[in-house]
Amino acid sequence: DRLRARDLKTAGERLAVLVFLAVLVHLPIPSKQRLHMAYYNLANKYAALERWDEAFAAYHDSLAEKPSAIATHNNLAVAHEGAGRLDDAIETWQHVYALARTRSDRVRIRRAAYHLRELGVDPDAPPAPGEARSVDR
């Protein structure tokens, strides 16, 4: 209508806005953080439903996006316990404990230590031979 009325200024402004929006819609959005959180939330839902294999897969997908996410490691350890995978739970709690110590995260240090003791492991004992206590997962 604006073109037919020879209102080129308004038509040009609207066209510029339309081009800008078209470009904006197609720009890549940094999604690492969002994807990590999406997998984390999905894993928590699967764990709540005791759909362990799906929960573990989603926790690992979350950690692939953000390996340093201590909350994800924490919930993965809880899921291992819930599924009866005690060796995996111990290994994951040891990782949470070590990671929390490097961050001086007292709450998670206490939580991991509590769970390790409940699983019969001294949190401050050196890892057994062949057992790595790495924070670089």
Tab-separated table of N, CA and C in Angstrom:
chain	number	residue	atom	x	y	z
A	1	ASP	N	0.830	-1.197	0.000
A	1	ASP	CA	0.000	0.000	0.000
A	1	ASP	C	0.870	1.255	0.000
A	2	ARG	N	1.957	1.214	0.823
A	2	ARG	CA	2.839	2.383	0.903
A	2	ARG	C	3.555	2.614	-0.426
A	3	LEU	N	3.904	1.522	-1.108
A	3	LEU	CA	4.566	1.665	-2.406
A	3	LEU	C	3.623	2.255	-3.444
A	4	ARG	N	2.396	1.766	-3.436
A	4	ARG	CA	1.407	2.302	-4.379
A	4	ARG	C	1.122	3.776	-4.116
A	5	ALA	N	1.174	4.153	-2.852
A	5	ALA	CA	0.927	5.544	-2.489
A	5	ALA	C	2.188	6.388	-2.644
A	6	ARG	N	3.251	5.751	-3.107
A	6	ARG	CA	4.540	6.407	-3.324
A	6	ARG	C	5.142	6.955	-2.022
A	7	ASP	N	4.816	6.279	-0.904
A	7	ASP	CA	5.411	6.637	0.392
A	7	ASP	C	6.649	5.757	0.576
A	8	LEU	N	7.666	6.088	-0.181
A	8	LEU	CA	8.878	5.262	-0.212
A	8	LEU	C	9.645	5.305	1.115
A	9	LYS	N	9.574	6.405	1.808
A	9	LYS	CA	10.287	6.516	3.085
A	9	LYS	C	9.749	5.477	4.084
A	10	THR	N	8.447	5.418	4.266
A	10	THR	CA	7.841	4.462	5.203
A	10	THR	C	8.062	3.036	4.718
A	11	ALA	N	7.914	2.794	3.424
A	11	ALA	CA	8.136	1.453	2.873
A	11	ALA	C	9.581	1.033	3.083
A	12	GLY	N	10.509	1.942	2.896
A	12	GLY	CA	11.932	1.646	3.108
A	12	GLY	C	12.245	1.337	4.559
A	13	GLU	N	11.656	2.097	5.461
A	13	GLU	CA	11.863	1.847	6.896
A	13	GLU	C	11.337	0.465	7.287
A	14	ARG	N	10.174	0.145	6.793
A	14	ARG	CA	9.577	-1.160	7.122
A	14	ARG	C	10.375	-2.295	6.502
A	15	LEU	N	10.878	-2.077	5.308
A	15	LEU	CA	11.700	-3.099	4.675
A	15	LEU	C	13.008	-3.298	5.447
A	16	ALA	N	13.608	-2.210	5.917
A	16	ALA	CA	14.842	-2.297	6.702
A	16	ALA	C	14.610	-3.079	7.992
A	17	VAL	N	13.494	-2.814	8.657
A	17	VAL	CA	13.151	-3.538	9.885
A	17	VAL	C	12.946	-5.022	9.584
A	18	LEU	N	12.264	-5.304	8.499
A	18	LEU	CA	12.022	-6.690	8.101
A	18	LEU	C	13.328	-7.428	7.800
A	19	VAL	N	14.246	-6.798	7.102
A	19	VAL	CA	15.545	-7.405	6.796
A	19	VAL	C	16.329	-7.625	8.089
A	20	PHE	N	16.319	-6.630	8.966
A	20	PHE	CA	17.015	-6.760	10.250
A	20	PHE	C	16.473	-7.953	11.051
A	21	LEU	N	15.167	-8.068	11.131
A	21	LEU	CA	14.561	-9.174	11.880
A	21	LEU	C	14.857	-10.521	11.232
A	22	ALA	N	14.871	-10.568	9.908
A	22	ALA	CA	15.183	-11.813	9.203
A	22	ALA	C	16.611	-12.253	9.509
A	23	VAL	N	17.540	-11.307	9.542
A	23	VAL	CA	18.936	-11.629	9.869
A	23	VAL	C	19.035	-12.054	11.333
A	24	LEU	N	18.374	-11.328	12.209
A	24	LEU	CA	18.425	-11.621	13.646
A	24	LEU	C	17.919	-13.027	13.959
A	25	VAL	N	16.863	-13.433	13.311
A	25	VAL	CA	16.273	-14.751	13.544
A	25	VAL	C	17.238	-15.864	13.148
A	26	HIS	N	18.087	-15.620	12.195
A	26	HIS	CA	18.986	-16.654	11.694
A	26	HIS	C	20.378	-16.619	12.314
A	27	LEU	N	20.624	-15.723	13.245
A	27	LEU	CA	21.921	-15.688	13.922
A	27	LEU	C	22.036	-16.865	14.874
A	28	PRO	N	23.225	-17.469	14.968
A	28	PRO	CA	23.395	-18.565	15.929
A	28	PRO	C	23.355	-18.020	17.356
A	29	ILE	N	22.674	-18.738	18.205
A	29	ILE	CA	22.560	-18.346	19.609
A	29	ILE	C	23.488	-19.246	20.412
A	30	PRO	N	24.362	-18.650	21.224
A	30	PRO	CA	25.217	-19.501	22.063
A	30	PRO	C	24.338	-20.362	22.967
A	31	SER	N	24.390	-21.661	22.790
A	31	SER	CA	23.428	-22.522	23.485
A	31	SER	C	24.061	-23.495	24.460
A	32	LYS	N	25.377	-23.430	24.665
A	32	LYS	CA	26.020	-24.403	25.556
A	32	LYS	C	25.376	-24.399	26.943
A	33	GLN	N	25.219	-23.222	27.527
A	33	GLN	CA	24.648	-23.159	28.868
A	33	GLN	C	23.205	-23.652	28.867
A	34	ARG	N	22.438	-23.234	27.894
A	34	ARG	CA	21.041	-23.661	27.850
A	34	ARG	C	20.915	-25.153	27.599
A	35	LEU	N	21.762	-25.669	26.723
A	35	LEU	CA	21.705	-27.091	26.424
A	35	LEU	C	22.108	-27.906	27.650
A	36	HIS	N	23.123	-27.455	28.354
A	36	HIS	CA	23.541	-28.118	29.590
A	36	HIS	C	22.375	-28.174	30.575
A	37	MET	N	21.691	-27.057	30.760
A	37	MET	CA	20.587	-27.002	31.709
A	37	MET	C	19.401	-27.837	31.236
A	38	ALA	N	19.180	-27.880	29.929
A	38	ALA	CA	18.078	-28.692	29.409
A	38	ALA	C	18.321	-30.166	29.706
A	39	TYR	N	19.538	-30.635	29.444
A	39	TYR	CA	19.871	-32.031	29.746
A	39	TYR	C	19.810	-32.295	31.253
A	40	TYR	N	20.295	-31.351	32.043
A	40	TYR	CA	20.284	-31.483	33.505
A	40	TYR	C	18.843	-31.626	34.016
A	41	ASN	N	17.964	-30.745	33.561
A	41	ASN	CA	16.561	-30.811	33.994
A	41	ASN	C	15.888	-32.094	33.518
A	42	LEU	N	16.188	-32.499	32.295
A	42	LEU	CA	15.627	-33.748	31.777
A	42	LEU	C	16.097	-34.931	32.618
A	43	ALA	N	17.386	-34.950	32.943
A	43	ALA	CA	17.932	-36.035	33.766
A	43	ALA	C	17.258	-36.083	35.128
A	44	ASN	N	17.051	-34.915	35.726
A	44	ASN	CA	16.391	-34.877	37.037
A	44	ASN	C	14.969	-35.446	36.961
A	45	LYS	N	14.264	-35.157	35.882
A	45	LYS	CA	12.905	-35.709	35.716
A	45	LYS	C	12.949	-37.230	35.554
A	46	TYR	N	13.882	-37.707	34.722
A	46	TYR	CA	14.018	-39.157	34.553
A	46	TYR	C	14.380	-39.823	35.881
A	47	ALA	N	15.266	-39.211	36.642
A	47	ALA	CA	15.650	-39.779	37.938
A	47	ALA	C	14.455	-39.822	38.886
A	48	ALA	N	13.658	-38.772	38.886
A	48	ALA	CA	12.471	-38.749	39.744
A	48	ALA	C	11.498	-39.867	39.374
A	49	LEU	N	11.483	-40.236	38.102
A	49	LEU	CA	10.623	-41.319	37.635
A	49	LEU	C	11.312	-42.688	37.728
A	50	GLU	N	12.539	-42.693	38.230
A	50	GLU	CA	13.366	-43.899	38.339
A	50	GLU	C	13.591	-44.559	36.984
A	51	ARG	N	13.686	-43.758	35.953
A	51	ARG	CA	14.046	-44.232	34.620
A	51	ARG	C	15.551	-44.018	34.496
A	52	TRP	N	16.298	-44.915	35.166
A	52	TRP	CA	17.717	-44.712	35.411
A	52	TRP	C	18.562	-44.607	34.142
A	53	ASP	N	18.373	-45.487	33.186
A	53	ASP	CA	19.205	-45.440	31.984
A	53	ASP	C	19.048	-44.106	31.264
A	54	GLU	N	17.822	-43.622	31.179
A	54	GLU	CA	17.592	-42.342	30.525
A	54	GLU	C	18.164	-41.193	31.356
A	55	ALA	N	18.070	-41.299	32.670
A	55	ALA	CA	18.634	-40.272	33.550
A	55	ALA	C	20.151	-40.210	33.389
A	56	PHE	N	20.801	-41.385	33.402
A	56	PHE	CA	22.259	-41.400	33.260
A	56	PHE	C	22.685	-40.816	31.921
A	57	ALA	N	21.977	-41.165	30.865
A	57	ALA	CA	22.315	-40.639	29.537
A	57	ALA	C	22.177	-39.118	29.515
A	58	ALA	N	21.114	-38.597	30.100
A	58	ALA	CA	20.907	-37.147	30.097
A	58	ALA	C	21.929	-36.438	30.988
A	59	TYR	N	22.282	-37.036	32.148
A	59	TYR	CA	23.334	-36.429	32.984
A	59	TYR	C	24.654	-36.388	32.217
A	60	HIS	N	24.984	-37.458	31.515
A	60	HIS	CA	26.236	-37.484	30.757
A	60	HIS	C	26.195	-36.489	29.595
A	61	ASP	N	25.041	-36.318	28.965
A	61	ASP	CA	24.908	-35.296	27.915
A	61	ASP	C	25.112	-33.905	28.506
A	62	SER	N	24.564	-33.675	29.691
A	62	SER	CA	24.737	-32.386	30.367
A	62	SER	C	26.211	-32.138	30.671
A	63	LEU	N	26.884	-33.170	31.178
A	63	LEU	CA	28.304	-33.025	31.509
A	63	LEU	C	29.173	-32.879	30.266
A	64	ALA	N	28.733	-33.418	29.149
A	64	ALA	CA	29.481	-33.231	27.897
A	64	ALA	C	29.461	-31.753	27.501
A	65	GLU	N	28.381	-31.069	27.822
A	65	GLU	CA	28.268	-29.645	27.512
A	65	GLU	C	29.006	-28.780	28.533
A	66	LYS	N	28.974	-29.204	29.806
A	66	LYS	CA	29.606	-28.420	30.868
A	66	LYS	C	30.198	-29.379	31.907
A	67	PRO	N	31.413	-29.856	31.657
A	67	PRO	CA	32.028	-30.862	32.527
A	67	PRO	C	32.236	-30.412	33.972
A	68	SER	N	32.307	-29.118	34.210
A	68	SER	CA	32.580	-28.615	35.555
A	68	SER	C	31.322	-28.400	36.391
A	69	ALA	N	30.169	-28.794	35.887
A	69	ALA	CA	28.901	-28.555	36.593
A	69	ALA	C	28.780	-29.468	37.803
A	70	ILE	N	29.120	-28.941	38.955
A	70	ILE	CA	29.145	-29.755	40.171
A	70	ILE	C	27.740	-30.230	40.562
A	71	ALA	N	26.720	-29.432	40.287
A	71	ALA	CA	25.347	-29.855	40.608
A	71	ALA	C	24.972	-31.087	39.789
A	72	THR	N	25.432	-31.158	38.553
A	72	THR	CA	25.137	-32.314	37.720
A	72	THR	C	25.855	-33.549	38.253
A	73	HIS	N	27.109	-33.394	38.636
A	73	HIS	CA	27.839	-34.523	39.230
A	73	HIS	C	27.152	-34.984	40.511
A	74	ASN	N	26.716	-34.020	41.330
A	74	ASN	CA	26.019	-34.340	42.575
A	74	ASN	C	24.764	-35.173	42.306
A	75	ASN	N	23.938	-34.712	41.378
A	75	ASN	CA	22.690	-35.424	41.106
A	75	ASN	C	22.938	-36.761	40.421
A	76	LEU	N	24.002	-36.846	39.646
A	76	LEU	CA	24.386	-38.127	39.046
A	76	LEU	C	24.755	-39.123	40.143
A	77	ALA	N	25.481	-38.669	41.148
A	77	ALA	CA	25.834	-39.548	42.267
A	77	ALA	C	24.588	-40.032	43.005
A	78	VAL	N	23.643	-39.136	43.228
A	78	VAL	CA	22.391	-39.505	43.886
A	78	VAL	C	21.643	-40.540	43.044
A	79	ALA	N	21.642	-40.337	41.727
A	79	ALA	CA	20.955	-41.281	40.830
A	79	ALA	C	21.635	-42.647	40.865
A	80	HIS	N	22.956	-42.662	40.893
A	80	HIS	CA	23.671	-43.946	40.996
A	80	HIS	C	23.261	-44.680	42.274
A	81	GLU	N	23.169	-43.940	43.357
A	81	GLU	CA	22.732	-44.566	44.612
A	81	GLU	C	21.319	-45.110	44.475
A	82	GLY	N	20.420	-44.297	43.922
A	82	GLY	CA	19.033	-44.709	43.773
A	82	GLY	C	18.877	-45.946	42.919
A	83	ALA	N	19.755	-46.082	41.928
A	83	ALA	CA	19.692	-47.230	41.022
A	83	ALA	C	20.460	-48.429	41.565
A	84	GLY	N	21.092	-48.263	42.734
A	84	GLY	CA	21.846	-49.365	43.317
A	84	GLY	C	23.222	-49.570	42.694
A	85	ARG	N	23.694	-48.615	41.952
A	85	ARG	CA	25.022	-48.692	41.322
A	85	ARG	C	26.031	-48.060	42.281
A	86	LEU	N	26.341	-48.783	43.336
A	86	LEU	CA	27.102	-48.208	44.441
A	86	LEU	C	28.544	-47.895	44.076
A	87	ASP	N	29.189	-48.713	43.261
A	87	ASP	CA	30.561	-48.406	42.848
A	87	ASP	C	30.605	-47.099	42.054
A	88	ASP	N	29.637	-46.932	41.162
A	88	ASP	CA	29.558	-45.685	40.398
A	88	ASP	C	29.231	-44.507	41.311
A	89	ALA	N	28.376	-44.743	42.299
A	89	ALA	CA	28.025	-43.685	43.248
A	89	ALA	C	29.265	-43.243	44.021
A	90	ILE	N	30.050	-44.203	44.487
A	90	ILE	CA	31.263	-43.872	45.241
A	90	ILE	C	32.217	-43.063	44.375
A	91	GLU	N	32.440	-43.518	43.163
A	91	GLU	CA	33.350	-42.804	42.256
A	91	GLU	C	32.856	-41.380	41.992
A	92	THR	N	31.565	-41.226	41.780
A	92	THR	CA	31.015	-39.904	41.483
A	92	THR	C	31.046	-39.011	42.715
A	93	TRP	N	30.734	-39.574	43.894
A	93	TRP	CA	30.816	-38.774	45.123
A	93	TRP	C	32.256	-38.347	45.394
A	94	GLN	N	33.219	-39.218	45.109
A	94	GLN	CA	34.616	-38.827	45.277
A	94	GLN	C	34.965	-37.659	44.357
A	95	HIS	N	34.423	-37.700	43.153
A	95	HIS	CA	34.657	-36.599	42.219
A	95	HIS	C	34.010	-35.311	42.731
A	96	VAL	N	32.778	-35.408	43.225
A	96	VAL	CA	32.094	-34.238	43.788
A	96	VAL	C	32.899	-33.684	44.949
A	97	TYR	N	33.376	-34.569	45.814
A	97	TYR	CA	34.155	-34.163	46.989
A	97	TYR	C	35.414	-33.412	46.561
A	98	ALA	N	36.158	-33.977	45.612
A	98	ALA	CA	37.392	-33.341	45.147
A	98	ALA	C	37.099	-32.004	44.467
A	99	LEU	N	36.095	-31.971	43.637
A	99	LEU	CA	35.726	-30.743	42.941
A	99	LEU	C	35.268	-29.677	43.933
A	100	ALA	N	34.475	-30.059	44.916
A	100	ALA	CA	34.001	-29.117	45.931
A	100	ALA	C	35.157	-28.565	46.751
A	101	ARG	N	36.128	-29.402	47.040
A	101	ARG	CA	37.300	-28.926	47.796
A	101	ARG	C	38.095	-27.908	46.993
A	102	THR	N	38.227	-28.130	45.691
A	102	THR	CA	38.967	-27.150	44.879
A	102	THR	C	38.229	-25.821	44.811
A	103	ARG	N	36.916	-25.847	45.015
A	103	ARG	CA	36.105	-24.622	44.956
A	103	ARG	C	35.756	-24.081	46.345
A	104	SER	N	36.212	-24.758	47.379
A	104	SER	CA	35.868	-24.396	48.760
A	104	SER	C	34.355	-24.316	48.957
A	105	ASP	N	33.657	-25.263	48.358
A	105	ASP	CA	32.192	-25.346	48.445
A	105	ASP	C	31.849	-26.214	49.659
A	106	ARG	N	31.715	-25.565	50.817
A	106	ARG	CA	31.521	-26.303	52.069
A	106	ARG	C	30.274	-27.171	52.082
A	107	VAL	N	29.209	-26.681	51.487
A	107	VAL	CA	27.959	-27.447	51.478
A	107	VAL	C	28.150	-28.763	50.741
A	108	ARG	N	28.754	-28.713	49.572
A	108	ARG	CA	28.938	-29.941	48.797
A	108	ARG	C	30.052	-30.811	49.374
A	109	ILE	N	31.027	-30.222	50.024
A	109	ILE	CA	32.046	-31.023	50.710
A	109	ILE	C	31.364	-31.876	51.772
A	110	ARG	N	30.525	-31.234	52.590
A	110	ARG	CA	29.825	-31.975	53.655
A	110	ARG	C	28.889	-33.027	53.081
A	111	ARG	N	28.152	-32.662	52.025
A	111	ARG	CA	27.205	-33.607	51.424
A	111	ARG	C	27.930	-34.820	50.857
A	112	ALA	N	28.991	-34.586	50.098
A	112	ALA	CA	29.732	-35.698	49.499
A	112	ALA	C	30.372	-36.555	50.584
A	113	ALA	N	30.938	-35.913	51.611
A	113	ALA	CA	31.558	-36.662	52.702
A	113	ALA	C	30.523	-37.533	53.412
A	114	TYR	N	29.340	-36.980	53.645
A	114	TYR	CA	28.272	-37.736	54.287
A	114	TYR	C	27.921	-38.981	53.464
A	115	HIS	N	27.701	-38.786	52.172
A	115	HIS	CA	27.318	-39.917	51.316
A	115	HIS	C	28.446	-40.949	51.235
A	116	LEU	N	29.679	-40.486	51.133
A	116	LEU	CA	30.794	-41.436	51.084
A	116	LEU	C	30.868	-42.255	52.366
A	117	ARG	N	30.708	-41.603	53.518
A	117	ARG	CA	30.729	-42.347	54.782
A	117	ARG	C	29.583	-43.352	54.844
A	118	GLU	N	28.398	-42.945	54.374
A	118	GLU	CA	27.256	-43.863	54.347
A	118	GLU	C	27.524	-45.066	53.441
A	119	LEU	N	28.363	-44.857	52.440
A	119	LEU	CA	28.721	-45.945	51.519
A	119	LEU	C	29.974	-46.701	51.983
A	120	GLY	N	30.441	-46.369	53.176
A	120	GLY	CA	31.569	-47.088	53.760
A	120	GLY	C	32.934	-46.638	53.271
A	121	VAL	N	33.031	-45.392	52.807
A	121	VAL	CA	34.296	-44.880	52.285
A	121	VAL	C	34.703	-43.647	53.078
A	122	ASP	N	35.981	-43.608	53.467
A	122	ASP	CA	36.512	-42.420	54.127
A	122	ASP	C	36.793	-41.379	53.044
A	123	PRO	N	36.136	-40.223	53.087
A	123	PRO	CA	36.312	-39.243	52.020
A	123	PRO	C	37.736	-38.699	51.916
A	124	ASP	N	38.479	-38.731	53.017
A	124	ASP	CA	39.837	-38.193	53.004
A	124	ASP	C	40.903	-39.249	52.748
A	125	ALA	N	40.479	-40.506	52.618
A	125	ALA	CA	41.443	-41.571	52.320
A	125	ALA	C	41.908	-41.422	50.879
A	126	PRO	N	43.179	-41.717	50.626
A	126	PRO	CA	43.642	-41.657	49.236
A	126	PRO	C	42.901	-42.708	48.410
A	127	PRO	N	42.707	-42.429	47.126
A	127	PRO	CA	42.031	-43.419	46.278
A	127	PRO	C	42.795	-44.730	46.244
A	128	ALA	N	42.067	-45.810	46.093
A	128	ALA	CA	42.691	-47.126	45.971
A	128	ALA	C	43.527	-47.173	44.697
A	129	PRO	N	44.510	-48.089	44.632
A	129	PRO	CA	45.316	-48.198	43.417
A	129	PRO	C	44.424	-48.417	42.192
A	130	GLY	N	44.713	-47.652	41.158
A	130	GLY	CA	43.928	-47.764	39.935
A	130	GLY	C	42.673	-46.910	39.959
A	131	GLU	N	42.391	-46.296	41.093
A	131	GLU	CA	41.196	-45.457	41.214
A	131	GLU	C	41.649	-44.006	41.207
A	132	ALA	N	41.283	-43.299	40.192
A	132	ALA	CA	41.699	-41.900	40.065
A	132	ALA	C	40.641	-40.995	40.681
A	133	ARG	N	41.095	-40.010	41.393
A	133	ARG	CA	40.173	-39.009	41.928
A	133	ARG	C	40.461	-37.723	41.178
A	134	SER	N	39.926	-37.654	39.994
A	134	SER	CA	40.207	-36.544	39.102
A	134	SER	C	39.082	-35.530	39.138
A	135	VAL	N	39.436	-34.273	38.926
A	135	VAL	CA	38.410	-33.242	38.808
A	135	VAL	C	38.347	-32.736	37.374
A	136	ASP	N	38.949	-33.458	36.442
A	136	ASP	CA	38.980	-33.027	35.050
A	136	ASP	C	37.999	-33.762	34.163
A	137	ARG	N	37.059	-34.491	34.721
A	137	ARG	CA	36.125	-35.283	33.922
A	137	ARG	C	35.481	-34.510	32.836
